[in-house]
Coordinates of N, CA and C in Angstrom, one line a residue:
X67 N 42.2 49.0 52.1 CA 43.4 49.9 52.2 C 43.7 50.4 50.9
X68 N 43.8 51.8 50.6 CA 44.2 52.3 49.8 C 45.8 52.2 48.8
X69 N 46.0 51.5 47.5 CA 47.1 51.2 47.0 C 47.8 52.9 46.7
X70 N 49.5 52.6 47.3 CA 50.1 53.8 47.0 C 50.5 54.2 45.6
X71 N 51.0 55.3 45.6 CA 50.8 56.0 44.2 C 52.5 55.3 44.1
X72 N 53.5 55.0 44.4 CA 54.6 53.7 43.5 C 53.7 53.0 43.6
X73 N 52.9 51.9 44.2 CA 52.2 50.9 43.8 C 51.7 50.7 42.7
X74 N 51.1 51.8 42.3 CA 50.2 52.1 41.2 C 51.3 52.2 40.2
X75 N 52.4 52.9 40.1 CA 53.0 53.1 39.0 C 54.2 51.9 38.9
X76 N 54.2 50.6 39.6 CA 54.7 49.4 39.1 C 53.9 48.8 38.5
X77 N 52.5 48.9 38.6 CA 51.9 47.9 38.0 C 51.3 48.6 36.7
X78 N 51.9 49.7 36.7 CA 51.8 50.3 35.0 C 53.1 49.9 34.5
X79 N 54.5 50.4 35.1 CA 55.2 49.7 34.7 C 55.5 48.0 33.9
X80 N 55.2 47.4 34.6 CA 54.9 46.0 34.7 C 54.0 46.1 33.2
X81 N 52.3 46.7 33.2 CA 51.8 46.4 31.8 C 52.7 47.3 30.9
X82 N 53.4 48.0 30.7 CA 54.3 48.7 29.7 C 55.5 47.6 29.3
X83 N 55.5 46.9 30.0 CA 56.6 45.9 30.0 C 57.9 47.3 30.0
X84 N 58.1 48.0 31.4 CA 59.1 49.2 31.3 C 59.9 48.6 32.3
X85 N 61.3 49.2 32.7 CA 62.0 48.8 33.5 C 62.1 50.3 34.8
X86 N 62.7 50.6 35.9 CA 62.4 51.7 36.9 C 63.3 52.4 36.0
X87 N 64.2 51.9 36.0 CA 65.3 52.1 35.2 C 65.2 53.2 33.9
X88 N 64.4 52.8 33.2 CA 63.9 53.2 32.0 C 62.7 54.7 31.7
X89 N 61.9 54.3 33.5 CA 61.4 55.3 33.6 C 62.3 56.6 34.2
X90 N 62.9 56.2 35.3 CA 63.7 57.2 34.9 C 64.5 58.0 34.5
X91 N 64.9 57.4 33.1 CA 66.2 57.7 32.2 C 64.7 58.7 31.5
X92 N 63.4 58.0 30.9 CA 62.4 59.2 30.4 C 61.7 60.1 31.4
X93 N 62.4 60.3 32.4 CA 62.0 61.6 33.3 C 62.9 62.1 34.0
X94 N 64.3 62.3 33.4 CA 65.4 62.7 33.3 C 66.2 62.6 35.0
X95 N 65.7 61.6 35.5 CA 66.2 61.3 36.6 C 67.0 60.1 36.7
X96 N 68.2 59.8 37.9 CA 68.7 58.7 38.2 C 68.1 57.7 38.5
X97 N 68.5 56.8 38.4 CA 67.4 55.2 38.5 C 67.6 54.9 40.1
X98 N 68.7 55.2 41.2 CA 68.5 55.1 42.4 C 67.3 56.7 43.1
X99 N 67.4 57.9 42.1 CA 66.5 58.6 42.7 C 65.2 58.5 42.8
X100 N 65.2 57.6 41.4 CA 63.5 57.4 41.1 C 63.3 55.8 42.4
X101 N 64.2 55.3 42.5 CA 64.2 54.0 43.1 C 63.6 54.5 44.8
X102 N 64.4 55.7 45.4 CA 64.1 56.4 46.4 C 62.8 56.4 46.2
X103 N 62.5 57.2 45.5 CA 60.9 58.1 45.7 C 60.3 57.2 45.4
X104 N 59.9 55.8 45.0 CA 59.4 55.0 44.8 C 59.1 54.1 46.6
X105 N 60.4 54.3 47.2 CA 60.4 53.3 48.5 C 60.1 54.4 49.2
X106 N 60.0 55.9 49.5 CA 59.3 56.6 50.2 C 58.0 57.3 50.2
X107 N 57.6 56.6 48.5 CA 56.1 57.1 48.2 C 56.2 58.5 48.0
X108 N 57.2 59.3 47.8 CA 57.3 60.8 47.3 C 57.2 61.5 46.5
X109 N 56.3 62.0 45.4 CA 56.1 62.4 44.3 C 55.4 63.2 44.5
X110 N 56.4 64.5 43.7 CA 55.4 65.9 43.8 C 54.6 65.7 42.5
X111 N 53.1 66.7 42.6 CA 52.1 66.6 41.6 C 52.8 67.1 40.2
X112 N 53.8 67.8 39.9 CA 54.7 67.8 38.9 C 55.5 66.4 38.3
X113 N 56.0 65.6 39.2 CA 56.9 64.5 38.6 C 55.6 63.7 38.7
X114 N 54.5 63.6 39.0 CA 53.8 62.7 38.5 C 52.9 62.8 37.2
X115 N 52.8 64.2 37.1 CA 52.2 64.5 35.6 C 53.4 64.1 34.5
X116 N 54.9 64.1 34.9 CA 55.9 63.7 34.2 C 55.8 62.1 34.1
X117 N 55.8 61.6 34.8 CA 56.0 59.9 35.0 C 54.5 59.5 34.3
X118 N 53.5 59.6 34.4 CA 52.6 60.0 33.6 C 52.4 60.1 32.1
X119 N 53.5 61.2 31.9 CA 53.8 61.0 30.5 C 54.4 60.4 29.6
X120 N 55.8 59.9 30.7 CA 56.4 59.0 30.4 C 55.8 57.5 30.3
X121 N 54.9 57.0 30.3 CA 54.2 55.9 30.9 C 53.0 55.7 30.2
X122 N 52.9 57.5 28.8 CA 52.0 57.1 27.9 C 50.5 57.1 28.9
X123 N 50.2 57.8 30.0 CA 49.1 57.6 31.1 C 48.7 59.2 31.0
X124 N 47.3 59.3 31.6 CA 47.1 60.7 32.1 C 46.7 60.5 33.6
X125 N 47.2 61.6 33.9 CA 46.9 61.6 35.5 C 46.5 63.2 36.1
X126 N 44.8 62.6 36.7 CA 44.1 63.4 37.1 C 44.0 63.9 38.6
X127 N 44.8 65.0 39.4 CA 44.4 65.5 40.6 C 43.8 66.4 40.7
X128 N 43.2 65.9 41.5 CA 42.0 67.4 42.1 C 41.4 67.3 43.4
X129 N 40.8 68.2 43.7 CA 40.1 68.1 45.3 C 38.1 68.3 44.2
X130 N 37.0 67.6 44.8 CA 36.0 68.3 44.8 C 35.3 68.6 46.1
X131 N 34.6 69.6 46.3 CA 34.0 70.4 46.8 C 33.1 69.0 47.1
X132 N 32.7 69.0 49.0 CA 31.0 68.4 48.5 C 30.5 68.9 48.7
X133 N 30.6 69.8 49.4 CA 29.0 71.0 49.1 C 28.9 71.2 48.0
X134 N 29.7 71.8 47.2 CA 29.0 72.6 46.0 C 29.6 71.3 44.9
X135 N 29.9 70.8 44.8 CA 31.0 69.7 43.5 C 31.8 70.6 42.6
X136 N 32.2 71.3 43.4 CA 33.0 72.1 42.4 C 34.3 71.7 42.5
X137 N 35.0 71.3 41.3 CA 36.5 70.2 41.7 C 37.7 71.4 40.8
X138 N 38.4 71.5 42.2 CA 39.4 72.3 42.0 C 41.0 71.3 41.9

C-alpha cells in the first residue's frame, strides 16, 4: 500500500525534528489549516513545492510517458 503524501511529510517532519506547527507558520499558513490538509491528504502541487521548501527537501512531480519515456 502506497504511503500518503502527509505521511511522508511527518516523517520528514519528525527527522527535521520540526513541529506542524512550525511548518506552517514557514508556509504562511494556520497550524489548524495545515492540520486539515494533513487529515484530508490535500495538497495542491504548489503548497507542496512550498512545504518542500520549507522542510529544506526537493520535490519532484511528473507523469512519464511509457511509450515514449518522455516525463512531462
Amino acid at each position: 500500500m502506497a504511503i500518503t503524501m502527509g505521511e511522508k511529510i511527518k516523517i520528514i517532519l519528525k527527522r527535521r525534528n520540526m513541529t506542524l506547527a512550525q511548518l506552517a507558520e514557514k508556509t504562511g499558513q494556520s497550524r489548524q489549516n495545515m492540520s486539515n490538509k494533513m487529515a484530508r491528504d490535500n495538497f495542491s502541487e504548489k503548497e507542496l513545492l512550498e512545504i518542500a521548501t520549507a522542510l529544506d527537501c526537493t520535490f519532484n512531480a511528473h507523469f512519464t510517458m511509457n511509450d515514449t519515456q518522455e516525463t512531462i
